[in-house]
Short mmCIF file of C-alpha atoms in Angstrom, two decimals:
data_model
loop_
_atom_site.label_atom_id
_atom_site.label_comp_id
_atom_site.label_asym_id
_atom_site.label_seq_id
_atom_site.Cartn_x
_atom_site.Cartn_y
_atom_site.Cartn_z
CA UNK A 1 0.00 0.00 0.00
CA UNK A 2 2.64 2.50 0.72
CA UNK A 3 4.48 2.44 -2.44
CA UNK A 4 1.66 2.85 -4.21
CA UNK A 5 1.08 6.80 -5.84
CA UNK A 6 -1.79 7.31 -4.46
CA UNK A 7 -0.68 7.12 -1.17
CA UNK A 8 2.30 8.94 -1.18
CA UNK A 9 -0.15 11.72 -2.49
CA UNK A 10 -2.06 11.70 0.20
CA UNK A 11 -1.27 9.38 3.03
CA UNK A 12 -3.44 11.41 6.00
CA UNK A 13 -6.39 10.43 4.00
CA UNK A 14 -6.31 6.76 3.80
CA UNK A 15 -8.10 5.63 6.36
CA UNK A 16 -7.91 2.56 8.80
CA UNK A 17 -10.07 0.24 11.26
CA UNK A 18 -7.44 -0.53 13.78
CA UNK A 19 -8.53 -1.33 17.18
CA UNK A 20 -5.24 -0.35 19.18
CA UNK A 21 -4.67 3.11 16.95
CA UNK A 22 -2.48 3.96 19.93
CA UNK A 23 0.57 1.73 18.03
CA UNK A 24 0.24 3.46 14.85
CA UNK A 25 0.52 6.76 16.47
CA UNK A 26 3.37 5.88 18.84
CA UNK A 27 4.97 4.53 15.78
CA UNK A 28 4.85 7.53 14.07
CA UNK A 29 5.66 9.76 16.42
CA UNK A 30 9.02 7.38 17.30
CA UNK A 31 10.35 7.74 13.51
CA UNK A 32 9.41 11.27 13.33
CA UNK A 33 12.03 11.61 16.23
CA UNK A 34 14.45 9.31 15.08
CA UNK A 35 14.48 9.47 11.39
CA UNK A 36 12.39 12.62 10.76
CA UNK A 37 10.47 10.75 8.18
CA UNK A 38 7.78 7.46 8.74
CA UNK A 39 9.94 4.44 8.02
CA UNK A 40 8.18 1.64 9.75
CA UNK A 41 4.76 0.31 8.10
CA UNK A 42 2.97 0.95 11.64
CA UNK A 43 4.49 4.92 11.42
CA UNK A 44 2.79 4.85 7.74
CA UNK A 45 -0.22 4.08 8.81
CA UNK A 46 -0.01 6.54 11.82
CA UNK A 47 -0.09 9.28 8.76
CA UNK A 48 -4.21 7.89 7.89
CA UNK A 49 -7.12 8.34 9.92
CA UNK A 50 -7.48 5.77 12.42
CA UNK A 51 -11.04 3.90 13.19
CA UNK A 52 -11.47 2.31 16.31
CA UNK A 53 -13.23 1.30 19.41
CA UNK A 54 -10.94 3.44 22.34
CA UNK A 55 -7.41 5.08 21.90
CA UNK A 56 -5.72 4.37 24.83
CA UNK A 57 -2.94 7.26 24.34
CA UNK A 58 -3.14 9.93 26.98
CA UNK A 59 -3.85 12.19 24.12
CA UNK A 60 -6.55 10.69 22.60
CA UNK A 61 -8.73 13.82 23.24
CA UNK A 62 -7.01 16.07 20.83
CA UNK A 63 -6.36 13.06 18.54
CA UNK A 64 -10.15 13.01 17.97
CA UNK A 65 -10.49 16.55 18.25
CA UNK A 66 -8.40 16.99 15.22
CA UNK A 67 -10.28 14.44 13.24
CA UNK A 68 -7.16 11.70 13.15
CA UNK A 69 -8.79 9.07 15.90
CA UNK A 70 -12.64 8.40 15.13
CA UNK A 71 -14.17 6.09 17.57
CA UNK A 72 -16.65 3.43 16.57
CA UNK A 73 -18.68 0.70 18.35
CA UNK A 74 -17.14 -2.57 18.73
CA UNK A 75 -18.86 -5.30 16.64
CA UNK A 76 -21.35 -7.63 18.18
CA UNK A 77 -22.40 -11.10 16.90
CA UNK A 78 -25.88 -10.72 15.45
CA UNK A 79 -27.06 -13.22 18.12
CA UNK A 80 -27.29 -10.47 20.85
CA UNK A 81 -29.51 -8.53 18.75
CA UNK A 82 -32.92 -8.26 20.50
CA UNK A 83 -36.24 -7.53 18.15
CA UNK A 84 -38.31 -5.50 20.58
CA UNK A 85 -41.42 -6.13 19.07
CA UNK A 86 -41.09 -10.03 20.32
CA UNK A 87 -40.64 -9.41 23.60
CA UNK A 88 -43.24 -9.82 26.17
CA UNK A 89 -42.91 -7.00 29.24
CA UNK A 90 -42.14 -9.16 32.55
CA UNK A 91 -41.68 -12.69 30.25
CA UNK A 92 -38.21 -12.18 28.13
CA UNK A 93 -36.90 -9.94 30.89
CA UNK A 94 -36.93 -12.22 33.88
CA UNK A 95 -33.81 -10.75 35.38
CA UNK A 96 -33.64 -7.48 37.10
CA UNK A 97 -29.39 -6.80 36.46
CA UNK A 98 -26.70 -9.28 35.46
CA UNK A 99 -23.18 -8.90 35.11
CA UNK A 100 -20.31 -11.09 33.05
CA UNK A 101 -16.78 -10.89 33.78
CA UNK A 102 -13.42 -12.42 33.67
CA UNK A 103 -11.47 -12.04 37.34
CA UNK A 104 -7.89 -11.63 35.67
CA UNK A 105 -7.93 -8.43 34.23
CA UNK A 106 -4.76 -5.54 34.12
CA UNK A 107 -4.82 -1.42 33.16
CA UNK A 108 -3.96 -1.43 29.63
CA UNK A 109 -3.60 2.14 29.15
CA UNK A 110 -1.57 5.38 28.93
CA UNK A 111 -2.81 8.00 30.44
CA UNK A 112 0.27 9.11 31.75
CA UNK A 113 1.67 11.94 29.81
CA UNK A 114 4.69 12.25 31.87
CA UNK A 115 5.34 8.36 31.72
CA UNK A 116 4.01 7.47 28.13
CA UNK A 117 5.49 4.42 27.78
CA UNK A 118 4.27 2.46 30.95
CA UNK A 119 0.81 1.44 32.01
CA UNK A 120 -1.54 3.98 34.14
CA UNK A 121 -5.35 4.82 33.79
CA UNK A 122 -6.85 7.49 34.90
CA UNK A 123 -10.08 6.08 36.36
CA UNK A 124 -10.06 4.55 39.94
CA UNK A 125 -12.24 2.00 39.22
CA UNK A 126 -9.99 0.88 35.72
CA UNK A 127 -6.75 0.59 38.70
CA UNK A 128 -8.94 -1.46 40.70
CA UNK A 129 -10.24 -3.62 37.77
CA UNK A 130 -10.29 -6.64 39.74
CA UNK A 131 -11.62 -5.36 43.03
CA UNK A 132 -14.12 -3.71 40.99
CA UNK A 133 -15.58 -6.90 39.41
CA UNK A 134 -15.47 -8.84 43.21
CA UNK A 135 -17.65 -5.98 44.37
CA UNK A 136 -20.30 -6.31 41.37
CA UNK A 137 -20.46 -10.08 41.79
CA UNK A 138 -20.90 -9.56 45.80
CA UNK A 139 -23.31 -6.97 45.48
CA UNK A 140 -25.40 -8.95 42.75
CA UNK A 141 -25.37 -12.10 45.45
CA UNK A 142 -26.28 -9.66 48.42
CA UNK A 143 -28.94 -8.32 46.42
CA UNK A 144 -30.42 -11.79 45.40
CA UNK A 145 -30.38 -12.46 49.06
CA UNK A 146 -32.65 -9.70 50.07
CA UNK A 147 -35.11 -9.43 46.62
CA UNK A 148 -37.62 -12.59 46.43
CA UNK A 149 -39.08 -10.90 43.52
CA UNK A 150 -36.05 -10.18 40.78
CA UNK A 151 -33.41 -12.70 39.87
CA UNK A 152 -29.79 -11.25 39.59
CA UNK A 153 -27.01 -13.05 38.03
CA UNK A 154 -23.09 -13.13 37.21
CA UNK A 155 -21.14 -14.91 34.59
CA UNK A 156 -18.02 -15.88 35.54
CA UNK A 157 -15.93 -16.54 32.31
CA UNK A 158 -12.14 -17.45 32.10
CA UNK A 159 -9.48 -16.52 29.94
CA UNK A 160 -8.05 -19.48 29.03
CA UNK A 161 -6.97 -21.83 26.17
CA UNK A 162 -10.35 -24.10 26.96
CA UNK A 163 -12.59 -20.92 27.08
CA UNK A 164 -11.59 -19.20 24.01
CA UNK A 165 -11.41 -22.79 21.73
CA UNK A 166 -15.62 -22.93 22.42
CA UNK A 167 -15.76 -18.60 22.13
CA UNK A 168 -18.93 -19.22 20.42
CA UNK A 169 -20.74 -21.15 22.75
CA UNK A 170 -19.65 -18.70 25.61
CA UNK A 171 -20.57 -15.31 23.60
CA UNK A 172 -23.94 -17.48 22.92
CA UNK A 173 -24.62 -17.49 26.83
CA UNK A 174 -23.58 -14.22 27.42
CA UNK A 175 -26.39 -13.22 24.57
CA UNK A 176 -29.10 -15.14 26.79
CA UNK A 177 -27.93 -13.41 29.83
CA UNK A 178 -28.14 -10.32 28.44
CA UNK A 179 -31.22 -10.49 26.51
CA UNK A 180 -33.16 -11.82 29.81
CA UNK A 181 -31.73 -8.57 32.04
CA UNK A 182 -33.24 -5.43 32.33
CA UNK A 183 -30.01 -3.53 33.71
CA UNK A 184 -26.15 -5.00 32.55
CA UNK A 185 -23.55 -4.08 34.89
CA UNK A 186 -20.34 -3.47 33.06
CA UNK A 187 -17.27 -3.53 34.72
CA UNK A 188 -13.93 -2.32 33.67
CA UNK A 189 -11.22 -4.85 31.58
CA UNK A 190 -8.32 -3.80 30.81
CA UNK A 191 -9.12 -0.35 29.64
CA UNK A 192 -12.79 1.44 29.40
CA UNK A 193 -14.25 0.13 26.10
CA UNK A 194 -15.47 -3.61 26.40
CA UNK A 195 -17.04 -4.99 23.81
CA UNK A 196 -19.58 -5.87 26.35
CA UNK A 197 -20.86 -2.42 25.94
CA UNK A 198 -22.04 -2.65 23.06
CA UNK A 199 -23.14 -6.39 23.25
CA UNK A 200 -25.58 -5.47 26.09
CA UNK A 201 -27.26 -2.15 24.11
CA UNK A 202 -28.14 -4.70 20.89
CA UNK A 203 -30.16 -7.05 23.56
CA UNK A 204 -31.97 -4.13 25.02
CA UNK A 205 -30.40 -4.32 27.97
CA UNK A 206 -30.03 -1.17 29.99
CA UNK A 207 -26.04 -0.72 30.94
CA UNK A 208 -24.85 0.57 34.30
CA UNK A 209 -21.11 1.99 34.00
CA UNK A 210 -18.59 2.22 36.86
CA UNK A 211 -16.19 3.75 34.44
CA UNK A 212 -16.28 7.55 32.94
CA UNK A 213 -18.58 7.81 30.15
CA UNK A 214 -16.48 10.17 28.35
CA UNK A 215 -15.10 6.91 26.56
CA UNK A 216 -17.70 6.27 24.82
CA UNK A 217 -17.80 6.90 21.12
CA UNK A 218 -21.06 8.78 21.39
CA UNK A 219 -22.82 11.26 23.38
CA UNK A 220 -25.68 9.65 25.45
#
């Protein structure tokens, strides 16, 4: 791609869906210091406009700002999509809130601009990932302790070899948990954007952040 004309005529304009644009840009901006040109196929893509889910540079802000990051939902299996106009009130949505979650779980961000290079987030509950999803899972047992009338539920999943050779069948149940709640807790993962996000909106399921909203790649 990058010997072709058309690029070198206008590389900013190319554009790609990339879901960690963070490397391109880093990759870019490394050259530009080193070499003072883009050398490195990651640095020439760095040049285009980058599509994706959630940069995780601590500059991300102006990066969208100036039209070079554009954030976009994650993609969803169409078997969490929920057709409204099937659902029975108080039938399909037999669960009052649900959560799913894997326990091991890191900050996989950089929003440290005096330490760009090494991990740090911003958010309190994204540092406490971990401690963050023990709480939701105790406080969706406590409250199926003391409410005869809703069910609650949370799906522990694993990140292992095992879990992701039957990915299907787990995203599957995930897509009946979801479509049966009312309210989906979403807990942080290793940065702010989870695909569960957007899994839990196409199953009409009502999401409940404990992360900063300003993530998102739209307004409400």
């Amino acid at each position: 791609l990058v010997k072709q004309p058309q690029w070198r005529a206008a590389a900013e304009r190319h554009v790609f869906a990339f879901i960690m644009s963070h490397l391109p840009r880093v990759a870019l901006e490394a050259d530009i210091y080193r070499l003072s040109y883009a050398r490195t196929v990651y640095a020439q893509m760095g040049k285009g406009i980058l599509v994706t889910a959630e940069d995780r540079r601590h500059d991300w802000h102006a990066a969208i700002h100036c039209g070079h990051v554009v954030l976009a939902p994650y993609y969803s299996p169409t078997y969490f999509m929920s057709d409204d106009l099937k659902m029975e009130p108080g039938v399909a949505k037999d669960t009052l809130v649900s959560s799913s979650s894997a326990p091991g779980v890191e900050c996989h961000r950089f929003d440290d601009p005096a330490r760009p290079t090494r991990w740090a987030c911003s958010s309190f509950a994204m540092r406490r990932a971990k401690g963050m999803r023990r709480a939701i899972t105790t406080a969706l047992e406590r409250l199926a302790q003391h409410s005869n009338a809703t069910q609650t539920l949370s799906l522990q999943t694993k990140r292992n070899a095992k879990s992701y050779a039957n990915l299907d069948d787990l995203l599957r149940a995930k897509a009946t948990v979801y479509q049966r709640s009312t309210f989906c807790l979403i807990p942080p993962g290793d940065s702010a954007i989870t695909t569960r996000i957007f899994s839990a909106v196409a199953s009409l399921c009502i999401p409940v952040f404990v992360v900063p909203r300003s993530f998102l790649p739209f307004d409400e």
